[in-house]
């Protein structure tokens, strides 16, 4: 392992990490093969937020007086008469990721695959990388085979699973770099790498939660924060680069 090769690996890893953070689904203009089937036994708000946060959705509204009292526990005595509630939910057309995810997973996989012979953490990251991509594909394929409340529940479950798998992918990759930087003089850098992963994880969970609440503008604030964290991580990795190269050469 040469320093030039390690520099390239770190750059590939960081670029891939940034691409994964910049998650930007794009509306294609293509419609799903069937319309969304609203479940009358589940409140419209849950269905709307579940569908909109992942696939994009539109909805119609009703006031409290127009709601079917047999299907809601909301009493007009406690709610403003002008308050509106989600009535019907509609798909907003098929949305797919741009090449961000594919490039991101590919770059992270390449970096970890090259380093896996030096630390087993990178091997685990490679496996989780494939799992994360698989879950991502499943999430976007669900509306073609499921509908109604089961789609809402499964979409949320797989979206959370995908987020957790991606977080773990990054954890084992960063853990691998930490394992290559065990020299006593790298103690502070190891702590900062752990801090970067923790901050990235916290922001990732906030992004998922804010998108579910249809607060996309606020979610993008934390996405840009994640990019800043990745840049800080890059600076730390370059600080320990010489030690990582030496540890690889000793294998």
mmCIF file with all atom_site columns, N, CA, C and O in Angstrom, residues 190-216:
data_model
loop_
_atom_site.group_PDB
_atom_site.id
_atom_site.type_symbol
_atom_site.label_atom_id
_atom_site.label_alt_id
_atom_site.label_comp_id
_atom_site.label_asym_id
_atom_site.label_entity_id
_atom_site.label_seq_id
_atom_site.pdbx_PDB_ins_code
_atom_site.Cartn_x
_atom_site.Cartn_y
_atom_site.Cartn_z
_atom_site.occupancy
_atom_site.B_iso_or_equiv
_atom_site.pdbx_formal_charge
_atom_site.auth_seq_id
_atom_site.auth_comp_id
_atom_site.auth_asym_id
_atom_site.auth_atom_id
_atom_site.pdbx_PDB_model_num
ATOM 1   N N  . UNK A 1 190 ? -9.075  9.602  16.320 1.00 0.00 ? 190 UNK A N  1
ATOM 2   C CA . UNK A 1 190 ? -10.027 8.489  16.469 1.00 0.00 ? 190 UNK A CA 1
ATOM 3   C C  . UNK A 1 190 ? -11.304 8.967  17.145 1.00 0.00 ? 190 UNK A C  1
ATOM 4   O O  . UNK A 1 190 ? -12.417 8.583  16.765 1.00 0.00 ? 190 UNK A O  1
ATOM 5   N N  . UNK A 1 191 ? -11.156 9.808  18.144 1.00 0.00 ? 191 UNK A N  1
ATOM 6   C CA . UNK A 1 191 ? -12.321 10.353 18.831 1.00 0.00 ? 191 UNK A CA 1
ATOM 7   C C  . UNK A 1 191 ? -13.158 11.204 17.883 1.00 0.00 ? 191 UNK A C  1
ATOM 8   O O  . UNK A 1 191 ? -14.400 11.139 17.894 1.00 0.00 ? 191 UNK A O  1
ATOM 9   N N  . UNK A 1 192 ? -12.494 12.000 17.052 1.00 0.00 ? 192 UNK A N  1
ATOM 10  C CA . UNK A 1 192 ? -13.212 12.853 16.115 1.00 0.00 ? 192 UNK A CA 1
ATOM 11  C C  . UNK A 1 192 ? -13.910 12.027 15.032 1.00 0.00 ? 192 UNK A C  1
ATOM 12  O O  . UNK A 1 192 ? -14.996 12.397 14.575 1.00 0.00 ? 192 UNK A O  1
ATOM 13  N N  . UNK A 1 193 ? -13.310 10.923 14.619 1.00 0.00 ? 193 UNK A N  1
ATOM 14  C CA . UNK A 1 193 ? -13.968 10.057 13.638 1.00 0.00 ? 193 UNK A CA 1
ATOM 15  C C  . UNK A 1 193 ? -15.244 9.466  14.228 1.00 0.00 ? 193 UNK A C  1
ATOM 16  O O  . UNK A 1 193 ? -16.279 9.394  13.555 1.00 0.00 ? 193 UNK A O  1
ATOM 17  N N  . UNK A 1 194 ? -15.178 9.028  15.479 1.00 0.00 ? 194 UNK A N  1
ATOM 18  C CA . UNK A 1 194 ? -16.386 8.529  16.153 1.00 0.00 ? 194 UNK A CA 1
ATOM 19  C C  . UNK A 1 194 ? -17.439 9.631  16.283 1.00 0.00 ? 194 UNK A C  1
ATOM 20  O O  . UNK A 1 194 ? -18.640 9.391  16.103 1.00 0.00 ? 194 UNK A O  1
ATOM 21  N N  . UNK A 1 195 ? -16.987 10.851 16.585 1.00 0.00 ? 195 UNK A N  1
ATOM 22  C CA . UNK A 1 195 ? -17.909 11.979 16.722 1.00 0.00 ? 195 UNK A CA 1
ATOM 23  C C  . UNK A 1 195 ? -18.580 12.301 15.382 1.00 0.00 ? 195 UNK A C  1
ATOM 24  O O  . UNK A 1 195 ? -19.773 12.613 15.339 1.00 0.00 ? 195 UNK A O  1
ATOM 25  N N  . UNK A 1 196 ? -17.821 12.191 14.294 1.00 0.00 ? 196 UNK A N  1
ATOM 26  C CA . UNK A 1 196 ? -18.389 12.438 12.953 1.00 0.00 ? 196 UNK A CA 1
ATOM 27  C C  . UNK A 1 196 ? -19.478 11.420 12.645 1.00 0.00 ? 196 UNK A C  1
ATOM 28  O O  . UNK A 1 196 ? -20.548 11.772 12.137 1.00 0.00 ? 196 UNK A O  1
ATOM 29  N N  . UNK A 1 197 ? -19.200 10.153 12.960 1.00 0.00 ? 197 UNK A N  1
ATOM 30  C CA . UNK A 1 197 ? -20.205 9.121  12.680 1.00 0.00 ? 197 UNK A CA 1
ATOM 31  C C  . UNK A 1 197 ? -21.455 9.349  13.530 1.00 0.00 ? 197 UNK A C  1
ATOM 32  O O  . UNK A 1 197 ? -22.571 9.230  13.037 1.00 0.00 ? 197 UNK A O  1
ATOM 33  N N  . UNK A 1 198 ? -21.279 9.684  14.805 1.00 0.00 ? 198 UNK A N  1
ATOM 34  C CA . UNK A 1 198 ? -22.421 9.921  15.688 1.00 0.00 ? 198 UNK A CA 1
ATOM 35  C C  . UNK A 1 198 ? -23.258 11.096 15.174 1.00 0.00 ? 198 UNK A C  1
ATOM 36  O O  . UNK A 1 198 ? -24.497 11.018 15.134 1.00 0.00 ? 198 UNK A O  1
ATOM 37  N N  . UNK A 1 199 ? -22.599 12.184 14.768 1.00 0.00 ? 199 UNK A N  1
ATOM 38  C CA . UNK A 1 199 ? -23.314 13.353 14.265 1.00 0.00 ? 199 UNK A CA 1
ATOM 39  C C  . UNK A 1 199 ? -24.044 13.026 12.968 1.00 0.00 ? 199 UNK A C  1
ATOM 40  O O  . UNK A 1 199 ? -25.201 13.425 12.771 1.00 0.00 ? 199 UNK A O  1
ATOM 41  N N  . UNK A 1 200 ? -23.373 12.288 12.088 1.00 0.00 ? 200 UNK A N  1
ATOM 42  C CA . UNK A 1 200 ? -23.998 11.872 10.829 1.00 0.00 ? 200 UNK A CA 1
ATOM 43  C C  . UNK A 1 200 ? -25.230 11.013 11.105 1.00 0.00 ? 200 UNK A C  1
ATOM 44  O O  . UNK A 1 200 ? -26.282 11.191 10.463 1.00 0.00 ? 200 UNK A O  1
ATOM 45  N N  . UNK A 1 201 ? -25.131 10.083 12.046 1.00 0.00 ? 201 UNK A N  1
ATOM 46  C CA . UNK A 1 201 ? -26.248 9.204  12.388 1.00 0.00 ? 201 UNK A CA 1
ATOM 47  C C  . UNK A 1 201 ? -27.429 10.005 12.924 1.00 0.00 ? 201 UNK A C  1
ATOM 48  O O  . UNK A 1 201 ? -28.579 9.792  12.513 1.00 0.00 ? 201 UNK A O  1
ATOM 49  N N  . UNK A 1 202 ? -27.163 10.912 13.830 1.00 0.00 ? 202 UNK A N  1
ATOM 50  C CA . UNK A 1 202 ? -28.225 11.742 14.405 1.00 0.00 ? 202 UNK A CA 1
ATOM 51  C C  . UNK A 1 202 ? -28.927 12.552 13.317 1.00 0.00 ? 202 UNK A C  1
ATOM 52  O O  . UNK A 1 202 ? -30.157 12.615 13.264 1.00 0.00 ? 202 UNK A O  1
ATOM 53  N N  . UNK A 1 203 ? -28.141 13.140 12.427 1.00 0.00 ? 203 UNK A N  1
ATOM 54  C CA . UNK A 1 203 ? -28.729 13.939 11.350 1.00 0.00 ? 203 UNK A CA 1
ATOM 55  C C  . UNK A 1 203 ? -29.512 13.065 10.377 1.00 0.00 ? 203 UNK A C  1
ATOM 56  O O  . UNK A 1 203 ? -30.560 13.479 9.864  1.00 0.00 ? 203 UNK A O  1
ATOM 57  N N  . UNK A 1 204 ? -29.035 11.850 10.111 1.00 0.00 ? 204 UNK A N  1
ATOM 58  C CA . UNK A 1 204 ? -29.748 10.939 9.203  1.00 0.00 ? 204 UNK A CA 1
ATOM 59  C C  . UNK A 1 204 ? -31.122 10.599 9.744  1.00 0.00 ? 204 UNK A C  1
ATOM 60  O O  . UNK A 1 204 ? -32.120 10.613 9.000  1.00 0.00 ? 204 UNK A O  1
ATOM 61  N N  . UNK A 1 205 ? -31.213 10.306 11.025 1.00 0.00 ? 205 UNK A N  1
ATOM 62  C CA . UNK A 1 205 ? -32.495 9.982  11.636 1.00 0.00 ? 205 UNK A CA 1
ATOM 63  C C  . UNK A 1 205 ? -33.428 11.195 11.642 1.00 0.00 ? 205 UNK A C  1
ATOM 64  O O  . UNK A 1 205 ? -34.637 11.066 11.432 1.00 0.00 ? 205 UNK A O  1
ATOM 65  N N  . UNK A 1 206 ? -32.847 12.376 11.854 1.00 0.00 ? 206 UNK A N  1
ATOM 66  C CA . UNK A 1 206 ? -33.662 13.604 11.816 1.00 0.00 ? 206 UNK A CA 1
ATOM 67  C C  . UNK A 1 206 ? -34.200 13.851 10.409 1.00 0.00 ? 206 UNK A C  1
ATOM 68  O O  . UNK A 1 206 ? -35.359 14.268 10.248 1.00 0.00 ? 206 UNK A O  1
ATOM 69  N N  . UNK A 1 207 ? -33.389 13.576 9.396  1.00 0.00 ? 207 UNK A N  1
ATOM 70  C CA . UNK A 1 207 ? -33.829 13.771 8.012  1.00 0.00 ? 207 UNK A CA 1
ATOM 71  C C  . UNK A 1 207 ? -35.014 12.857 7.699  1.00 0.00 ? 207 UNK A C  1
ATOM 72  O O  . UNK A 1 207 ? -36.010 13.284 7.102  1.00 0.00 ? 207 UNK A O  1
ATOM 73  N N  . UNK A 1 208 ? -34.911 11.580 8.111  1.00 0.00 ? 208 UNK A N  1
ATOM 74  C CA . UNK A 1 208 ? -36.011 10.640 7.882  1.00 0.00 ? 208 UNK A CA 1
ATOM 75  C C  . UNK A 1 208 ? -37.282 11.125 8.575  1.00 0.00 ? 208 UNK A C  1
ATOM 76  O O  . UNK A 1 208 ? -38.379 11.128 7.999  1.00 0.00 ? 208 UNK A O  1
ATOM 77  N N  . UNK A 1 209 ? -37.151 11.560 9.825  1.00 0.00 ? 209 UNK A N  1
ATOM 78  C CA . UNK A 1 209 ? -38.296 12.008 10.608 1.00 0.00 ? 209 UNK A CA 1
ATOM 79  C C  . UNK A 1 209 ? -38.914 13.272 10.013 1.00 0.00 ? 209 UNK A C  1
ATOM 80  O O  . UNK A 1 209 ? -40.140 13.385 9.882  1.00 0.00 ? 209 UNK A O  1
ATOM 81  N N  . UNK A 1 210 ? -38.091 14.229 9.611  1.00 0.00 ? 210 UNK A N  1
ATOM 82  C CA . UNK A 1 210 ? -38.597 15.495 9.065  1.00 0.00 ? 210 UNK A CA 1
ATOM 83  C C  . UNK A 1 210 ? -39.262 15.287 7.714  1.00 0.00 ? 210 UNK A C  1
ATOM 84  O O  . UNK A 1 210 ? -40.270 15.935 7.405  1.00 0.00 ? 210 UNK A O  1
ATOM 85  N N  . UNK A 1 211 ? -38.728 14.390 6.901  1.00 0.00 ? 211 UNK A N  1
ATOM 86  C CA . UNK A 1 211 ? -39.377 14.095 5.618  1.00 0.00 ? 211 UNK A CA 1
ATOM 87  C C  . UNK A 1 211 ? -40.726 13.429 5.855  1.00 0.00 ? 211 UNK A C  1
ATOM 88  O O  . UNK A 1 211 ? -41.678 13.666 5.118  1.00 0.00 ? 211 UNK A O  1
ATOM 89  N N  . UNK A 1 212 ? -40.807 12.600 6.872  1.00 0.00 ? 212 UNK A N  1
ATOM 90  C CA . UNK A 1 212 ? -42.080 11.950 7.186  1.00 0.00 ? 212 UNK A CA 1
ATOM 91  C C  . UNK A 1 212 ? -43.128 12.991 7.594  1.00 0.00 ? 212 UNK A C  1
ATOM 92  O O  . UNK A 1 212 ? -44.312 12.828 7.326  1.00 0.00 ? 212 UNK A O  1
ATOM 93  N N  . UNK A 1 213 ? -42.677 14.072 8.226  1.00 0.00 ? 213 UNK A N  1
ATOM 94  C CA . UNK A 1 213 ? -43.592 15.141 8.641  1.00 0.00 ? 213 UNK A CA 1
ATOM 95  C C  . UNK A 1 213 ? -43.791 16.184 7.546  1.00 0.00 ? 213 UNK A C  1
ATOM 96  O O  . UNK A 1 213 ? -44.417 17.212 7.782  1.00 0.00 ? 213 UNK A O  1
ATOM 97  N N  . UNK A 1 214 ? -43.261 15.902 6.355  1.00 0.00 ? 214 UNK A N  1
ATOM 98  C CA . UNK A 1 214 ? -43.414 16.793 5.203  1.00 0.00 ? 214 UNK A CA 1
ATOM 99  C C  . UNK A 1 214 ? -42.690 18.121 5.423  1.00 0.00 ? 214 UNK A C  1
ATOM 100 O O  . UNK A 1 214 ? -43.066 19.150 4.860  1.00 0.00 ? 214 UNK A O  1
ATOM 101 N N  . UNK A 1 215 ? -41.636 18.111 6.236  1.00 0.00 ? 215 UNK A N  1
ATOM 102 C CA . UNK A 1 215 ? -40.830 19.307 6.488  1.00 0.00 ? 215 UNK A CA 1
ATOM 103 C C  . UNK A 1 215 ? -39.537 19.211 5.680  1.00 0.00 ? 215 UNK A C  1
ATOM 104 O O  . UNK A 1 215 ? -38.438 19.119 6.238  1.00 0.00 ? 215 UNK A O  1
ATOM 105 N N  . UNK A 1 216 ? -39.666 19.217 4.366  1.00 0.00 ? 216 UNK A N  1
ATOM 106 C CA . UNK A 1 216 ? -38.523 18.960 3.495  1.00 0.00 ? 216 UNK A CA 1
ATOM 107 C C  . UNK A 1 216 ? -37.481 20.065 3.556  1.00 0.00 ? 216 UNK A C  1
ATOM 108 O O  . UNK A 1 216 ? -36.279 19.793 3.460  1.00 0.00 ? 216 UNK A O  1
#
